[in-house]
JSON list of C-alpha atoms in Angstrom, two decimals:
[
{"chain": "A", "resi": 1, "resn": "MET", "atom": "CA", "xyz": [2.22, -3.62, 3.87]},
{"chain": "A", "resi": 2, "resn": "LYS", "atom": "CA", "xyz": [0.69, -1.08, 6.20]},
{"chain": "A", "resi": 3, "resn": "VAL", "atom": "CA", "xyz": [-2.77, -1.87, 7.55]},
{"chain": "A", "resi": 4, "resn": "ASP", "atom": "CA", "xyz": [-5.07, 1.10, 8.04]},
{"chain": "A", "resi": 5, "resn": "THR", "atom": "CA", "xyz": [-6.57, 0.91, 11.52]},
{"chain": "A", "resi": 6, "resn": "LYS", "atom": "CA", "xyz": [-7.94, 4.44, 11.57]},
{"chain": "A", "resi": 7, "resn": "PHE", "atom": "CA", "xyz": [-11.71, 4.19, 11.73]},
{"chain": "A", "resi": 8, "resn": "GLY", "atom": "CA", "xyz": [-14.15, 7.03, 12.20]},
{"chain": "A", "resi": 9, "resn": "SER", "atom": "CA", "xyz": [-16.20, 7.47, 15.31]},
{"chain": "A", "resi": 10, "resn": "ILE", "atom": "CA", "xyz": [-19.95, 7.70, 15.59]},
{"chain": "A", "resi": 11, "resn": "TRP", "atom": "CA", "xyz": [-19.39, 11.09, 17.17]},
{"chain": "A", "resi": 12, "resn": "ASP", "atom": "CA", "xyz": [-17.99, 12.27, 13.83]},
{"chain": "A", "resi": 13, "resn": "GLU", "atom": "CA", "xyz": [-21.29, 11.41, 12.15]},
{"chain": "A", "resi": 14, "resn": "LEU", "atom": "CA", "xyz": [-23.49, 13.35, 14.56]},
{"chain": "A", "resi": 15, "resn": "PRO", "atom": "CA", "xyz": [-24.75, 16.85, 13.83]},
{"chain": "A", "resi": 16, "resn": "HIS", "atom": "CA", "xyz": [-22.53, 19.57, 15.27]},
{"chain": "A", "resi": 17, "resn": "LYS", "atom": "CA", "xyz": [-25.09, 20.48, 17.98]},
{"chain": "A", "resi": 18, "resn": "SER", "atom": "CA", "xyz": [-24.64, 17.23, 19.84]},
{"chain": "A", "resi": 19, "resn": "GLU", "atom": "CA", "xyz": [-20.99, 17.23, 20.80]},
{"chain": "A", "resi": 20, "resn": "LYS", "atom": "CA", "xyz": [-20.24, 13.92, 22.55]},
{"chain": "A", "resi": 21, "resn": "LYS", "atom": "CA", "xyz": [-23.12, 13.87, 24.96]},
{"chain": "A", "resi": 22, "resn": "ILE", "atom": "CA", "xyz": [-25.64, 11.19, 25.73]},
{"chain": "A", "resi": 23, "resn": "PRO", "atom": "CA", "xyz": [-28.91, 11.73, 23.83]},
{"chain": "A", "resi": 24, "resn": "GLU", "atom": "CA", "xyz": [-31.73, 13.08, 25.98]},
{"chain": "A", "resi": 25, "resn": "THR", "atom": "CA", "xyz": [-34.63, 13.09, 23.52]},
{"chain": "A", "resi": 26, "resn": "GLN", "atom": "CA", "xyz": [-35.94, 10.52, 21.11]},
{"chain": "A", "resi": 27, "resn": "SER", "atom": "CA", "xyz": [-34.88, 12.72, 18.18]},
{"chain": "A", "resi": 28, "resn": "GLU", "atom": "CA", "xyz": [-31.32, 12.92, 19.48]},
{"chain": "A", "resi": 29, "resn": "ALA", "atom": "CA", "xyz": [-31.34, 9.17, 20.08]},
{"chain": "A", "resi": 30, "resn": "MET", "atom": "CA", "xyz": [-32.48, 8.54, 16.49]},
{"chain": "A", "resi": 31, "resn": "ASP", "atom": "CA", "xyz": [-29.74, 10.87, 15.21]},
{"chain": "A", "resi": 32, "resn": "PHE", "atom": "CA", "xyz": [-27.26, 8.99, 17.38]},
{"chain": "A", "resi": 33, "resn": "TYR", "atom": "CA", "xyz": [-28.57, 5.62, 16.13]},
{"chain": "A", "resi": 34, "resn": "GLN", "atom": "CA", "xyz": [-28.44, 6.69, 12.46]},
{"chain": "A", "resi": 35, "resn": "ALA", "atom": "CA", "xyz": [-24.95, 8.10, 12.95]},
{"chain": "A", "resi": 36, "resn": "ALA", "atom": "CA", "xyz": [-23.82, 4.85, 14.55]},
{"chain": "A", "resi": 37, "resn": "GLN", "atom": "CA", "xyz": [-25.36, 2.84, 11.72]},
{"chain": "A", "resi": 38, "resn": "SER", "atom": "CA", "xyz": [-23.71, 5.10, 9.13]},
{"chain": "A", "resi": 39, "resn": "SER", "atom": "CA", "xyz": [-20.36, 4.82, 10.88]},
{"chain": "A", "resi": 40, "resn": "ILE", "atom": "CA", "xyz": [-20.57, 1.03, 11.05]},
{"chain": "A", "resi": 41, "resn": "THR", "atom": "CA", "xyz": [-21.57, 0.82, 7.39]},
{"chain": "A", "resi": 42, "resn": "ASP", "atom": "CA", "xyz": [-18.71, 3.13, 6.42]},
{"chain": "A", "resi": 43, "resn": "SER", "atom": "CA", "xyz": [-16.22, 1.14, 8.50]},
{"chain": "A", "resi": 44, "resn": "THR", "atom": "CA", "xyz": [-17.51, -2.13, 7.05]},
{"chain": "A", "resi": 45, "resn": "MET", "atom": "CA", "xyz": [-17.18, -0.81, 3.50]},
{"chain": "A", "resi": 46, "resn": "LYS", "atom": "CA", "xyz": [-13.66, 0.44, 4.19]},
{"chain": "A", "resi": 47, "resn": "THR", "atom": "CA", "xyz": [-12.78, -2.96, 5.61]},
{"chain": "A", "resi": 48, "resn": "TRP", "atom": "CA", "xyz": [-14.21, -4.77, 2.57]},
{"chain": "A", "resi": 49, "resn": "ASP", "atom": "CA", "xyz": [-12.39, -2.40, 0.22]},
{"chain": "A", "resi": 50, "resn": "ALA", "atom": "CA", "xyz": [-9.12, -3.02, 2.05]},
{"chain": "A", "resi": 51, "resn": "HIS", "atom": "CA", "xyz": [-9.80, -6.76, 1.98]},
{"chain": "A", "resi": 52, "resn": "ASN", "atom": "CA", "xyz": [-10.51, -6.71, -1.76]},
{"chain": "A", "resi": 53, "resn": "ASP", "atom": "CA", "xyz": [-7.37, -4.66, -2.42]},
{"chain": "A", "resi": 54, "resn": "MET", "atom": "CA", "xyz": [-5.31, -7.10, -0.37]},
{"chain": "A", "resi": 55, "resn": "MET", "atom": "CA", "xyz": [-6.81, -10.08, -2.21]},
{"chain": "A", "resi": 56, "resn": "ALA", "atom": "CA", "xyz": [-6.01, -8.47, -5.58]},
{"chain": "A", "resi": 57, "resn": "LYS", "atom": "CA", "xyz": [-2.42, -7.81, -4.49]},
{"chain": "A", "resi": 58, "resn": "SER", "atom": "CA", "xyz": [-2.16, -11.35, -3.16]},
{"chain": "A", "resi": 59, "resn": "ALA", "atom": "CA", "xyz": [-3.40, -12.77, -6.47]},
{"chain": "A", "resi": 60, "resn": "GLU", "atom": "CA", "xyz": [-0.86, -10.64, -8.33]},
{"chain": "A", "resi": 61, "resn": "LEU", "atom": "CA", "xyz": [1.94, -11.89, -6.06]},
{"chain": "A", "resi": 62, "resn": "ARG", "atom": "CA", "xyz": [0.81, -15.50, -6.62]},
{"chain": "A", "resi": 63, "resn": "LYS", "atom": "CA", "xyz": [0.96, -14.97, -10.40]},
{"chain": "A", "resi": 64, "resn": "ILE", "atom": "CA", "xyz": [4.43, -13.46, -10.14]},
{"chain": "A", "resi": 65, "resn": "SER", "atom": "CA", "xyz": [5.56, -16.31, -7.90]},
{"chain": "A", "resi": 66, "resn": "ALA", "atom": "CA", "xyz": [4.16, -18.91, -10.31]},
{"chain": "A", "resi": 67, "resn": "ARG", "atom": "CA", "xyz": [5.94, -17.27, -13.26]},
{"chain": "A", "resi": 68, "resn": "LYS", "atom": "CA", "xyz": [9.19, -17.14, -11.30]},
{"chain": "A", "resi": 69, "resn": "LYS", "atom": "CA", "xyz": [8.92, -20.82, -10.39]},
{"chain": "A", "resi": 70, "resn": "ALA", "atom": "CA", "xyz": [8.17, -21.72, -14.03]},
{"chain": "A", "resi": 71, "resn": "VAL", "atom": "CA", "xyz": [11.22, -19.80, -15.23]},
{"chain": "A", "resi": 72, "resn": "GLU", "atom": "CA", "xyz": [13.40, -21.46, -12.57]},
{"chain": "A", "resi": 73, "resn": "ARG", "atom": "CA", "xyz": [12.04, -24.88, -13.55]},
{"chain": "A", "resi": 74, "resn": "GLN", "atom": "CA", "xyz": [12.81, -24.23, -17.23]},
{"chain": "A", "resi": 75, "resn": "ALA", "atom": "CA", "xyz": [16.33, -23.05, -16.38]},
{"chain": "A", "resi": 76, "resn": "GLN", "atom": "CA", "xyz": [16.89, -26.18, -14.28]},
{"chain": "A", "resi": 77, "resn": "GLN", "atom": "CA", "xyz": [15.68, -28.40, -17.13]},
{"chain": "A", "resi": 78, "resn": "ARG", "atom": "CA", "xyz": [18.03, -26.63, -19.57]},
{"chain": "A", "resi": 79, "resn": "ARG", "atom": "CA", "xyz": [20.94, -27.12, -17.17]},
{"chain": "A", "resi": 80, "resn": "GLU", "atom": "CA", "xyz": [20.13, -30.83, -16.81]},
{"chain": "A", "resi": 81, "resn": "GLU", "atom": "CA", "xyz": [19.82, -31.25, -20.59]},
{"chain": "A", "resi": 82, "resn": "SER", "atom": "CA", "xyz": [23.13, -29.44, -21.11]},
{"chain": "A", "resi": 83, "resn": "LEU", "atom": "CA", "xyz": [24.77, -31.64, -18.50]},
{"chain": "A", "resi": 84, "resn": "GLU", "atom": "CA", "xyz": [23.46, -34.78, -20.22]},
{"chain": "A", "resi": 85, "resn": "LEU", "atom": "CA", "xyz": [24.75, -33.56, -23.60]},
{"chain": "A", "resi": 86, "resn": "MET", "atom": "CA", "xyz": [28.15, -32.79, -22.09]},
{"chain": "A", "resi": 87, "resn": "LYS", "atom": "CA", "xyz": [28.31, -36.24, -20.48]},
{"chain": "A", "resi": 88, "resn": "GLU", "atom": "CA", "xyz": [27.42, -37.90, -23.79]},
{"chain": "A", "resi": 89, "resn": "ALA", "atom": "CA", "xyz": [30.03, -35.81, -25.63]},
{"chain": "A", "resi": 90, "resn": "ALA", "atom": "CA", "xyz": [32.66, -36.67, -23.00]},
{"chain": "A", "resi": 91, "resn": "GLU", "atom": "CA", "xyz": [31.82, -40.40, -23.23]},
{"chain": "A", "resi": 92, "resn": "GLU", "atom": "CA", "xyz": [32.08, -40.29, -27.03]},
{"chain": "A", "resi": 93, "resn": "LYS", "atom": "CA", "xyz": [35.39, -38.47, -26.82]},
{"chain": "A", "resi": 94, "resn": "ILE", "atom": "CA", "xyz": [36.74, -41.07, -24.35]},
{"chain": "A", "resi": 95, "resn": "LYS", "atom": "CA", "xyz": [35.48, -43.87, -26.58]},
{"chain": "A", "resi": 96, "resn": "ARG", "atom": "CA", "xyz": [37.15, -42.35, -29.67]},
{"chain": "A", "resi": 97, "resn": "SER", "atom": "CA", "xyz": [40.40, -41.77, -27.86]},
{"chain": "A", "resi": 98, "resn": "GLU", "atom": "CA", "xyz": [40.39, -45.40, -26.69]},
{"chain": "A", "resi": 99, "resn": "GLU", "atom": "CA", "xyz": [39.71, -46.55, -30.25]},
{"chain": "A", "resi": 100, "resn": "ILE", "atom": "CA", "xyz": [42.52, -44.36, -31.55]},
{"chain": "A", "resi": 101, "resn": "GLU", "atom": "CA", "xyz": [44.88, -45.73, -28.89]},
{"chain": "A", "resi": 102, "resn": "SER", "atom": "CA", "xyz": [43.97, -49.32, -29.72]},
{"chain": "A", "resi": 103, "resn": "ILE", "atom": "CA", "xyz": [44.50, -48.66, -33.45]},
{"chain": "A", "resi": 104, "resn": "SER", "atom": "CA", "xyz": [47.86, -46.98, -32.84]},
{"chain": "A", "resi": 105, "resn": "LEU", "atom": "CA", "xyz": [48.93, -49.88, -30.56]},
{"chain": "A", "resi": 106, "resn": "LYS", "atom": "CA", "xyz": [47.98, -52.40, -33.27]},
{"chain": "A", "resi": 107, "resn": "ARG", "atom": "CA", "xyz": [50.02, -50.42, -35.82]},
{"chain": "A", "resi": 108, "resn": "LYS", "atom": "CA", "xyz": [53.00, -50.34, -33.51]},
{"chain": "A", "resi": 109, "resn": "GLU", "atom": "CA", "xyz": [52.75, -54.07, -32.96]},
{"chain": "A", "resi": 110, "resn": "SER", "atom": "CA", "xyz": [52.63, -54.76, -36.68]}
]
């Protein structure tokens, strides 16, 4: 994600007459002060907006991650259940084949 580091300058907020010079009168100083305050407020709002956007995106990514983990957990549980069923089926098959062998051996002996 790209972070926006481009912030305005207080000089951008000043009236066009005062081009980057130190204020000489009280009126110019007040303009300079108000421009600085406006610039700081604007920068602060931009920062908060960026922060809120990032938090929203982060929350969305957490939801996606949680869903992905839940799906993976369910898939793992299904695999384990399938494995248990296969083991049980294999054990039953072995047990039946042993029973069949013992019956056929008894018949041969008789």
